[in-house]
Coordinates of C-alpha atoms and ligand atoms in Angstrom, one line a residue:
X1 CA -2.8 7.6 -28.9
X2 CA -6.5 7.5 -27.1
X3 CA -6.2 10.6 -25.1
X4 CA -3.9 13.2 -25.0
X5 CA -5.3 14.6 -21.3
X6 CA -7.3 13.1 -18.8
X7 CA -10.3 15.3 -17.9
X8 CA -10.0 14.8 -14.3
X9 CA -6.7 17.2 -14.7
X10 CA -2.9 16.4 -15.0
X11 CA 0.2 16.5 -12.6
X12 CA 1.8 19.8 -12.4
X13 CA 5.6 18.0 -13.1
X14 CA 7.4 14.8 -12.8
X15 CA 8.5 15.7 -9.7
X16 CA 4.8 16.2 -8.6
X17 CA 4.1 12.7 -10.2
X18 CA 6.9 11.7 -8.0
X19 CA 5.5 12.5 -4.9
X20 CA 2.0 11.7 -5.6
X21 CA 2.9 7.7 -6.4
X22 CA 5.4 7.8 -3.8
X23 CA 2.5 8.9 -1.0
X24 CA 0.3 6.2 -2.4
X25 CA 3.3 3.9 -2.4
X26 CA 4.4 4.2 1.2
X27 CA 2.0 4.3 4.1
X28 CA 1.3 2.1 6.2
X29 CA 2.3 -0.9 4.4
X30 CA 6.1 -0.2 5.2
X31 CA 5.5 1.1 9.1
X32 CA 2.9 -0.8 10.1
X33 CA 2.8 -3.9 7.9
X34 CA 5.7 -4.8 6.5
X35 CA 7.3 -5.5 10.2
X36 CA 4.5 -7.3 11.7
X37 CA 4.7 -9.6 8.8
X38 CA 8.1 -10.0 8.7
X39 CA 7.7 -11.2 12.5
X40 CA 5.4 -13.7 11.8
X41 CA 7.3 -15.2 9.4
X42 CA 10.6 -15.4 10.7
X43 CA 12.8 -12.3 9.6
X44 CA 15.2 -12.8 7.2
X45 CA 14.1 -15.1 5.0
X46 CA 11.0 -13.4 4.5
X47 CA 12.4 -10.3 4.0
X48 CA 14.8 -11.8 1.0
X49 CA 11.7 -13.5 -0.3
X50 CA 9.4 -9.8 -0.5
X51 CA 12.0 -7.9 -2.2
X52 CA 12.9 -10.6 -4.9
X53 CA 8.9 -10.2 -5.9
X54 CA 9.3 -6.4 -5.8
X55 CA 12.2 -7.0 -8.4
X56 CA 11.1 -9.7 -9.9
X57 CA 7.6 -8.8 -10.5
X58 CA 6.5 -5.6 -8.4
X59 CA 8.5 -3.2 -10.7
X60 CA 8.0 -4.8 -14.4
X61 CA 4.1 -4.6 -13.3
X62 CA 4.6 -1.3 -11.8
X63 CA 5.5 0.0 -15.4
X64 CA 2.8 -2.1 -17.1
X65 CA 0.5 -1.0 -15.0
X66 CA 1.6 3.2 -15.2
X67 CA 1.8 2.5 -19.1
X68 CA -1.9 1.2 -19.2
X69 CA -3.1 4.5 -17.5
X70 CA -0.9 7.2 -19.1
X71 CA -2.6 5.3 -23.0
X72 CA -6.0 4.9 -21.6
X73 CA -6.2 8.7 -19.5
X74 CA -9.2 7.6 -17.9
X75 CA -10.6 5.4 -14.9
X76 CA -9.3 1.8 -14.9
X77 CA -12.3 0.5 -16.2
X78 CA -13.1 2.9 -19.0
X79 CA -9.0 2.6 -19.7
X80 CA -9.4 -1.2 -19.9
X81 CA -12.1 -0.4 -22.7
X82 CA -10.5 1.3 -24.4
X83 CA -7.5 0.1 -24.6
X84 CA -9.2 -3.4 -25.1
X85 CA -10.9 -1.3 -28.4
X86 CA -7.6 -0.1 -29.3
X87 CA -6.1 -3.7 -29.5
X88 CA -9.1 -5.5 -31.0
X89 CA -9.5 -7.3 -27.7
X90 CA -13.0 -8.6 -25.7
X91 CA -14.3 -5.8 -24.1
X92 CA -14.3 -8.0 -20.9
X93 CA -11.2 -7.2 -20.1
X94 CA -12.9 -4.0 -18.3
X95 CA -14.2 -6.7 -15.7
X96 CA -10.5 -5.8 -14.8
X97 CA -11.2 -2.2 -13.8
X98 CA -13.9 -3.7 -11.7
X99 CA -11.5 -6.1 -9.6
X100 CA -9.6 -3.2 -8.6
X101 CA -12.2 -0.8 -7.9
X102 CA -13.5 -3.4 -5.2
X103 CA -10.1 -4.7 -4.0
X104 CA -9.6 -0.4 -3.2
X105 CA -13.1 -0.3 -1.8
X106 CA -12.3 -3.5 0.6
X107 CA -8.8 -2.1 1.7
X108 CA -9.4 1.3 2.2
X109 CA -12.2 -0.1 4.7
X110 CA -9.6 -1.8 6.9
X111 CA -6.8 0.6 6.4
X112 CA -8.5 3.3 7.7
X113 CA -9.3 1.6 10.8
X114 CA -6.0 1.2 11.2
X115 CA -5.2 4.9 10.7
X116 CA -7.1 5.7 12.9
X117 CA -4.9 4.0 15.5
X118 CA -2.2 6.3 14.6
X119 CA -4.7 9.1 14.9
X120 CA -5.4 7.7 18.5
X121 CA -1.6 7.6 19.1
X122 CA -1.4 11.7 18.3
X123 CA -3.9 12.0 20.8
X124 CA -2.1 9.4 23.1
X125 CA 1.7 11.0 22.8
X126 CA 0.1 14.7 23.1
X127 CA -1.7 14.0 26.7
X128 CA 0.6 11.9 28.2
X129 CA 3.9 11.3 26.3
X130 CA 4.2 7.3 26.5
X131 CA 5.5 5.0 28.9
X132 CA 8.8 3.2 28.9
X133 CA 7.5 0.2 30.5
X134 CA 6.5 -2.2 28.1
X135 CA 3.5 -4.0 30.0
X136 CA 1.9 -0.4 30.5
X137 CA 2.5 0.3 26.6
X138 CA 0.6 -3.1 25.5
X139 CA -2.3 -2.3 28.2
X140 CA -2.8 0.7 26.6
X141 CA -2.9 -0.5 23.1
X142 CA -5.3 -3.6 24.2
X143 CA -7.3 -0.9 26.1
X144 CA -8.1 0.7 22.7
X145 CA -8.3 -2.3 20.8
X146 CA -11.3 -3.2 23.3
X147 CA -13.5 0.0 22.6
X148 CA -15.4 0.3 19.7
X149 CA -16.6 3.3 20.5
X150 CA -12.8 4.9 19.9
X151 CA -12.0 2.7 17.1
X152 CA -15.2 3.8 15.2
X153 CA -14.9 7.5 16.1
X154 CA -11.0 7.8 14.7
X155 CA -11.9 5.8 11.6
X156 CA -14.6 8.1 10.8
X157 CA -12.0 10.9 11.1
X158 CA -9.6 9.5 9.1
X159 CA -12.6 8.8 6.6
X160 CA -13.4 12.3 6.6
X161 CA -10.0 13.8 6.1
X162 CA -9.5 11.4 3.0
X163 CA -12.6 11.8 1.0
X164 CA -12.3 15.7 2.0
X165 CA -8.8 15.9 0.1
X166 CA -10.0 13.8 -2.7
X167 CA -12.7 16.0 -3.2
X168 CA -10.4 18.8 -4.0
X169 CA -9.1 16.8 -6.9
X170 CA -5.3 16.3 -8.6
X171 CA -3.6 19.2 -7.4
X172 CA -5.6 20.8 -5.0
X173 CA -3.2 21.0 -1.6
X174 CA -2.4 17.1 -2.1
X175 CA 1.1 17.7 -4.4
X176 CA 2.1 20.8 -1.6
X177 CA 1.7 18.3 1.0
X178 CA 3.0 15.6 0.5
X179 CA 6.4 17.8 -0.7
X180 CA 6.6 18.2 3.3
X181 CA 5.5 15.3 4.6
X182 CA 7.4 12.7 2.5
X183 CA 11.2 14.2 3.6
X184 CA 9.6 14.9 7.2
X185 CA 8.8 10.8 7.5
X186 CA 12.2 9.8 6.6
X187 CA 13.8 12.2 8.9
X188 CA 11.9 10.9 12.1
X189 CA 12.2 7.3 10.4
X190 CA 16.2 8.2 10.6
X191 CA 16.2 9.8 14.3
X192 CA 14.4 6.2 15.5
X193 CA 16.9 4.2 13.6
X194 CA 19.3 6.7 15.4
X195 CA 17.8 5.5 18.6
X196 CA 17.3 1.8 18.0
X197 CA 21.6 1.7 17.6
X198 CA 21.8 3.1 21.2
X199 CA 20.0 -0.2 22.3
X200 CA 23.6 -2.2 22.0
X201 CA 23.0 -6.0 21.7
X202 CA 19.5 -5.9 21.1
X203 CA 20.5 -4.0 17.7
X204 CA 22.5 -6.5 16.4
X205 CA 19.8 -9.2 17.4
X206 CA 17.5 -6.9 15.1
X207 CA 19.4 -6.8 12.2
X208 CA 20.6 -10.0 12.1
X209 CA 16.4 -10.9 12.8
X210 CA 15.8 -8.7 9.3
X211 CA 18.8 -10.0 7.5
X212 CA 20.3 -13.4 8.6
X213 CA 17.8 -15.9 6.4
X214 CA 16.6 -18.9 7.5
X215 CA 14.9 -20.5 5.2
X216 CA 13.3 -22.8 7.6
X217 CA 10.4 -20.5 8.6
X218 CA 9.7 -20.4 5.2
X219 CA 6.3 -22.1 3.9
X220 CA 4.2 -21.5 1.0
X221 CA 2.1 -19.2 3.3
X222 CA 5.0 -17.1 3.8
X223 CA 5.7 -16.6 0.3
X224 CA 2.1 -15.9 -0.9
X225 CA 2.5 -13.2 1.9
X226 CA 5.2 -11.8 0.9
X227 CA 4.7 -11.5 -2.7
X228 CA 1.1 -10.3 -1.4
X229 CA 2.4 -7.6 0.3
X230 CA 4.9 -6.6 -2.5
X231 CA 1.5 -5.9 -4.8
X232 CA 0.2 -4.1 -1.3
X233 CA 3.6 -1.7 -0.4
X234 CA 4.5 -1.0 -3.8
X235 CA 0.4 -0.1 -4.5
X236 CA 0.0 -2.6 -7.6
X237 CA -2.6 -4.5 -8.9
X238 CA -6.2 -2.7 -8.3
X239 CA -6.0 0.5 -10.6
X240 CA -4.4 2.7 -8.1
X241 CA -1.0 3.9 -10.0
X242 CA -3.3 2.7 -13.3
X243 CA -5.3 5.8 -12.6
X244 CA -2.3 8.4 -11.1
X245 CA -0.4 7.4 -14.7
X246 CA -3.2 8.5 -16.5
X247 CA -2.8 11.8 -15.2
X248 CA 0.7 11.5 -15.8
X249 CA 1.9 14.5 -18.7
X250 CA 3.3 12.4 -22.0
X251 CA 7.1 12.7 -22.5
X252 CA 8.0 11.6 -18.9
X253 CA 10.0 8.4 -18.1
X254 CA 7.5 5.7 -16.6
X255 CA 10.8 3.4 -16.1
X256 CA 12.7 5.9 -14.3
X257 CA 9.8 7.4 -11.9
X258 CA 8.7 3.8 -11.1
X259 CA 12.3 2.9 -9.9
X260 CA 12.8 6.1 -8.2
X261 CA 8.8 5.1 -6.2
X262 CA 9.8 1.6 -5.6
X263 CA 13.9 2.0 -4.3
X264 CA 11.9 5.0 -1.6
X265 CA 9.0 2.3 -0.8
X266 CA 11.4 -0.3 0.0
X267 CA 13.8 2.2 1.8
X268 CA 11.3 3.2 3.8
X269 CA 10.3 -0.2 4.5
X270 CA 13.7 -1.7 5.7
X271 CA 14.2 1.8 7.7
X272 CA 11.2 1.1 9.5
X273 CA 12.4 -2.7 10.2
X274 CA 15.7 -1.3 11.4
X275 CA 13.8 0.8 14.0
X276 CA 11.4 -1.4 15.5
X277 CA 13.0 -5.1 15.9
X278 CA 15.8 -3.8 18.2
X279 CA 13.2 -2.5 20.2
X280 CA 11.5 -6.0 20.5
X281 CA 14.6 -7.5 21.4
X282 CA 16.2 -5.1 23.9
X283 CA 12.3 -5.0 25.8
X284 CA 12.1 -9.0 25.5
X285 CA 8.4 -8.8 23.2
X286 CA 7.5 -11.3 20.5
X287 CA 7.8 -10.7 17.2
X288 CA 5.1 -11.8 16.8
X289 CA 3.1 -10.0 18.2
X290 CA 0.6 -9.3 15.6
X291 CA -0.9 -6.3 14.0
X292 CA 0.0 -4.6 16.8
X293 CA 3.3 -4.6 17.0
X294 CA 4.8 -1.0 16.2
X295 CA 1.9 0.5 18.4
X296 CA 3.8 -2.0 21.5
X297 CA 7.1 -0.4 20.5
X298 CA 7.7 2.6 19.0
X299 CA 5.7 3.8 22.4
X300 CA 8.6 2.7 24.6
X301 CA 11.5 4.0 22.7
X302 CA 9.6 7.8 22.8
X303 CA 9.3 7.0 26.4
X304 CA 12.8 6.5 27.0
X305 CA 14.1 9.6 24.4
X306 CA 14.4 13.0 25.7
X307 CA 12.3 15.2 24.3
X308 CA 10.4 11.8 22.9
X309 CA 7.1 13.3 23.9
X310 CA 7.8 15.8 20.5
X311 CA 9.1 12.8 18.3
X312 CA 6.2 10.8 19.7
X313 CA 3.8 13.4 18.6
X314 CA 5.8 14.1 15.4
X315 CA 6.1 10.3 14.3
X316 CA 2.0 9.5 14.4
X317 CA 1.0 12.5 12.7
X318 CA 3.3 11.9 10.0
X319 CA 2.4 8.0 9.9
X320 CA -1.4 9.9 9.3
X321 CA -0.2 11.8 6.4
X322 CA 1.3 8.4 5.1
X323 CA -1.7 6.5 5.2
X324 CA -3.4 9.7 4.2
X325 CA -1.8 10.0 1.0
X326 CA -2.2 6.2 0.4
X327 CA -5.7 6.3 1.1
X328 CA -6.9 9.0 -1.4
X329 CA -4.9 6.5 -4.0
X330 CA -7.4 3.6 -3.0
X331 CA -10.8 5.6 -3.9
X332 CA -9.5 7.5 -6.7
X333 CA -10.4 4.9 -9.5
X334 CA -13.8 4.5 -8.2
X335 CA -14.3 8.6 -7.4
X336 CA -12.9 8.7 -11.5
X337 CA -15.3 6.0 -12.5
X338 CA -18.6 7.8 -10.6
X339 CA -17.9 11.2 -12.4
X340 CA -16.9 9.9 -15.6
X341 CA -19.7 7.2 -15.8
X342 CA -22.6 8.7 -13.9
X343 CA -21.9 12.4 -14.2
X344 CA -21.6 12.8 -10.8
X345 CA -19.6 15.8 -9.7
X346 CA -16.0 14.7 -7.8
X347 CA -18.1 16.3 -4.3
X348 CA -21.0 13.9 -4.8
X349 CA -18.8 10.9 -6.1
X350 CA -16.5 11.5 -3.1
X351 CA -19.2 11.4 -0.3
X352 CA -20.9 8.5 -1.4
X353 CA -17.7 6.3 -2.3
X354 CA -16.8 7.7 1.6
X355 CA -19.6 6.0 3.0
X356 CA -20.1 3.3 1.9
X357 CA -16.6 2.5 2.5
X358 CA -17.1 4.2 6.2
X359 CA -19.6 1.3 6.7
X360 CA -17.8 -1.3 6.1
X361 CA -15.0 -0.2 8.4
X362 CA -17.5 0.0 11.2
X363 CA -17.2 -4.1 10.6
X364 CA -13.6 -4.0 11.1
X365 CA -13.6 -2.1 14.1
X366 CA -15.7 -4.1 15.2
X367 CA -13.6 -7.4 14.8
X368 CA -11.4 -6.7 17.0
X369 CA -13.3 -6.4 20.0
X370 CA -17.1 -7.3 19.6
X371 CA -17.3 -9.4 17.0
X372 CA -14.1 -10.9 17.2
X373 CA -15.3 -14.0 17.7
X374 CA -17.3 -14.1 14.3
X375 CA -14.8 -15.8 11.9
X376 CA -15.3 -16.7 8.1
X377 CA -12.0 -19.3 7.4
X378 CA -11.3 -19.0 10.9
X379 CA -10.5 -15.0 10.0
X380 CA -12.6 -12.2 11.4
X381 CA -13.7 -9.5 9.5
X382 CA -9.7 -7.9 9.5
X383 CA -7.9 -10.8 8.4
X384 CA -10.3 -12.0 6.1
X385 CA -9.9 -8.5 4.0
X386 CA -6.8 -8.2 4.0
X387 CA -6.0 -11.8 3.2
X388 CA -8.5 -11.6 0.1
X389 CA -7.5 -8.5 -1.0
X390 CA -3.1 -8.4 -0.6
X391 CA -2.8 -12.0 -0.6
X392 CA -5.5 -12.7 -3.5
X393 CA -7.1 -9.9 -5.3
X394 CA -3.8 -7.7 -6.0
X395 CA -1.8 -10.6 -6.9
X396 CA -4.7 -11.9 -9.6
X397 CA -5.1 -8.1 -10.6
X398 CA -1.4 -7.6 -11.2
X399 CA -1.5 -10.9 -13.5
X400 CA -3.9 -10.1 -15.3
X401 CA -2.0 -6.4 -16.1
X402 CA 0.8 -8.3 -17.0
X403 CA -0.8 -11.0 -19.4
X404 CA -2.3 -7.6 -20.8
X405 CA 0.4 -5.5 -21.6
X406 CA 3.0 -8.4 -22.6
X407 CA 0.2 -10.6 -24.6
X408 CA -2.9 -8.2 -25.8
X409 CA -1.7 -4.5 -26.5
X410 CA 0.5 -4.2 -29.8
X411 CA 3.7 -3.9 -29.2
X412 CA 3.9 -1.0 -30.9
X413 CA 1.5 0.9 -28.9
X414 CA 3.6 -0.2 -25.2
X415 CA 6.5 1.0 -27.2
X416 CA 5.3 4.2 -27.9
X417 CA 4.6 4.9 -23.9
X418 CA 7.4 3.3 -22.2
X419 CA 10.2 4.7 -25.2
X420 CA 13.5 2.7 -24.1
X421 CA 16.4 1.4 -25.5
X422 CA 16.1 -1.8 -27.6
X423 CA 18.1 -4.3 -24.5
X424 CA 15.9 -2.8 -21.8
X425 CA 12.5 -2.7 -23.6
X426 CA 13.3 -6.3 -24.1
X427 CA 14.2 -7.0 -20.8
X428 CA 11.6 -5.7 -19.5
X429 CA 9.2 -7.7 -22.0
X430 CA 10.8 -11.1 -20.6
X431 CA 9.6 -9.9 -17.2
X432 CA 6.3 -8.8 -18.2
X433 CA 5.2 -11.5 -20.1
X434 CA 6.7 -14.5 -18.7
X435 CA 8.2 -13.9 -15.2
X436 CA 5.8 -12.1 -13.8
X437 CA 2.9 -13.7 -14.4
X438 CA 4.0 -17.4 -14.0
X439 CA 5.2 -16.2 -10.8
X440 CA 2.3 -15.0 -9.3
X441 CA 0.3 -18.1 -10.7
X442 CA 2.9 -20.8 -9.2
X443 CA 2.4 -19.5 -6.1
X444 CA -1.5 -19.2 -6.3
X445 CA -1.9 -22.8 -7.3
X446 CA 0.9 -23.6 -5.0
X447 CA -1.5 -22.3 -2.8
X448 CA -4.5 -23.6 -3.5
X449 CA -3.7 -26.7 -3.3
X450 CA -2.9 -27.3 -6.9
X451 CA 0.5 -29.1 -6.7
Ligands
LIG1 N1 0.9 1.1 -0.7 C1 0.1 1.5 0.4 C2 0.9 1.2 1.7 O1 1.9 0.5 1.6 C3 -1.2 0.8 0.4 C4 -1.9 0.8 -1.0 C5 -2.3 -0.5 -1.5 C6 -2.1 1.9 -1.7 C7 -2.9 -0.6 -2.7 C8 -2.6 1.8 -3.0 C9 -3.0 0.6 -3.5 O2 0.5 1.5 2.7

């Protein structure tokens, strides 16, 4: 065993553990992302295709990638040394470490801009309740789209709520909330559900949307997507759950806990499907429509509710927390790294990991309204992170942690971590070692182009 405790501190329980990956896990992924996506790519094929990869590869990698943080106790790159050392491995592997650190860095940019349009939705629901008409509703989400000067100001305060909660460390006030928050989100998630049945035909068009596959829409695109945004919901690939395992106690189930986090991500995401594509249908809007979509929506059915002004209110602040408790996840490896590595206290390590990131989110802000027309790969600045870091750097991250636990650490050593019955451990092993990662590279050199 390297470590027996991580120095940054340890969960308080397994339910705490729980909690914590499960906040990192869902967030605006499974609100936000997860049914834009599935728009632009056709519903139900798409949908079939992302939760074959969360079986398939998300959850054998979700273990792999737990294991490798609960041996090495430590920031992903000092865990990929050692547990390199440990296996009599090249040291490069902590290159590794780095690829997540920056794929965190480059996400958390973007996904606090987009935070921050929740946090401009609170605002939004609390001075005026929302409209019912659905031209108003996308006027006044192209409205905010168009100022920078809003878009920068609620990024910065999402920036500053996260790295202020990050400071504080493991279990300072982050395990207490998220208790709350989590069974608060699913309870407003069910209550929209609740009010997308009400919508008659337009329901049924919605499910059947999210569930009827045709494979048609389908394209190599689509699945690189939706494997992408398996790594992305589920929170795999850059260190993220590498560094919450290492502060996970010893003697607690890393199989268990991970299916427990990914059956809650993908419930939240299919709840969150369920709610917003009737809403499309029954107010004739594209499915399409882009990252926008659930800001178009969800607006008109709090219009319509009774006392919608409340659930309005209710909804974006707990979308906040979401993305709150995702975002402390995305700068934790590199806050570990800073204060391990350059013996900088977690304060110091937080505020300058904050702004750095802060600046590069000014670019994304930015890219949707005055710079929008500077494109790299035809992509602005927004679709040209995300697409390199969901579609490309989780993907090759989440490889290379399964080549790494299924081919380089001793067998032995995994065994000792993830302690299952023979048939499962072996199960598990065919996943890991062949699956998964042939998998993820078909469809990269699918892809690229390759065959
Ligand atoms: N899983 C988070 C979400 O769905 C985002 C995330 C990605 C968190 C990668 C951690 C690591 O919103």
């Amino acid at each position: 065993m390297a470590n027996t405790k991580s120095i940054h501190g340890e969960w308080s329980s397994r339910f705490a553990y729980i909690l914590a990956a499960t906040g990192s896990a869902v967030g605006l992924g499974n609100i936000w992302k997860f049914p834009y996506i599935t728009g632009e790519n056709g519903g139900g094929a798409f949908v079939l295709v992302y939760l074959a990869c969360v079986i398939a590869i998300g959850i054998p990698i979700m273990i792999a990638e737990t294991l490798m943080g609960r041996r090495g106790r430590q920031s992903p790159i000092n865990t990929l040394t050692t547990l390199s050392t440990e296996a009599n491995a090249n040291k490069k592997w902590h290159y590794l470490g780095w690829l997540g650190v920056l794929a965190g860095v480059l996400i958390l940019a973007y996904y606090s801009v987009i935070a921050g349009w929740a946090c401009a939705y609170v605002l939004k629901a609390f001075w005026g309740g929302f409209s019912s008409d659905a031209i108003v509703v996308k006027e006044s989400f192209d409205s905010l789209m168009a100022s920078p000067g809003q878009l920068v100001f609620w990024h910065s305060v999402f920036m500053v709520a996260t790295m202020s909660i990050v400071m504080r460390g493991v279990k300072g006030g982050l395990e207490k909330a998220v208790q709350v928050l989590m069974p608060a989100l699913l309870a407003l998630l069910i209550v929209l559900v609740g009010y997308a049945m009400s919508t008659g035909e337009a329901y049924f068009k919605g499910l059947s949307f999210l569930f009827d596959p045709d494979f048609s829409e389908i394209d190599a695109d689509a699945i690189l997507t939706a494997m992408g945004h398996a790594f992305f919901t589920l929170g795999l690939g850059m260190g993220a759950i590498m560094v919450y395992g290492s502060y996970l106690p010893s003697g607690i189930s890393i199989t268990k806990t991970s299916l427990y986090i990914a059956g809650a991500d993908t419930i939240v995401a299919l709840l969150a499907g369920i709610a917003i594509f009737p809403l499309v249908f029954a107010n004739g809007l594209e499915p399409g429509a882009g990252p926008g979509l659930i800001f178009q929506t969800l607006p008109i059915a709090f219009g319509n509710m009774t006392g919608g002004w409340l659930f309005g209110i209710l909804f974006f602040v707990l979308l906040v927390f979401a993305a709150l408790t995702s975002a402390i996840s995305l700068v934790e490896p590199i806050v570990a790294w800073l204060v391990e590595n350059r013996g900088f206290t977690r304060a110091k390590a937080s505020v300058l990991s904050g702004v750095a990131i802060w600046a590069l989110g000014v670019s994304v802000a930015f890219s949707f309204n005055i710079w929008s027309g500077f494109k790299v790969f035809d992509k602005n600045i927004f679709d040209l992170l995300d697409y390199l870091t969901a579609n490309l750097m989780l993907p090759i991250g989440g490889f290379c942690i399964a080549v790494f636990t299924g081919w380089v650490m001793q067998t032995e050593h995994v065994k000792e971590e993830l302690d299952l019955p023979e048939f499962i451990f072996n199960a598990w092993t065919i996943f890991v070692k062949y699956v998964a990662p042939a998998s993820v590279l078909l469809v990269l050199l699918h892809v690229l182009g390759v065959f």
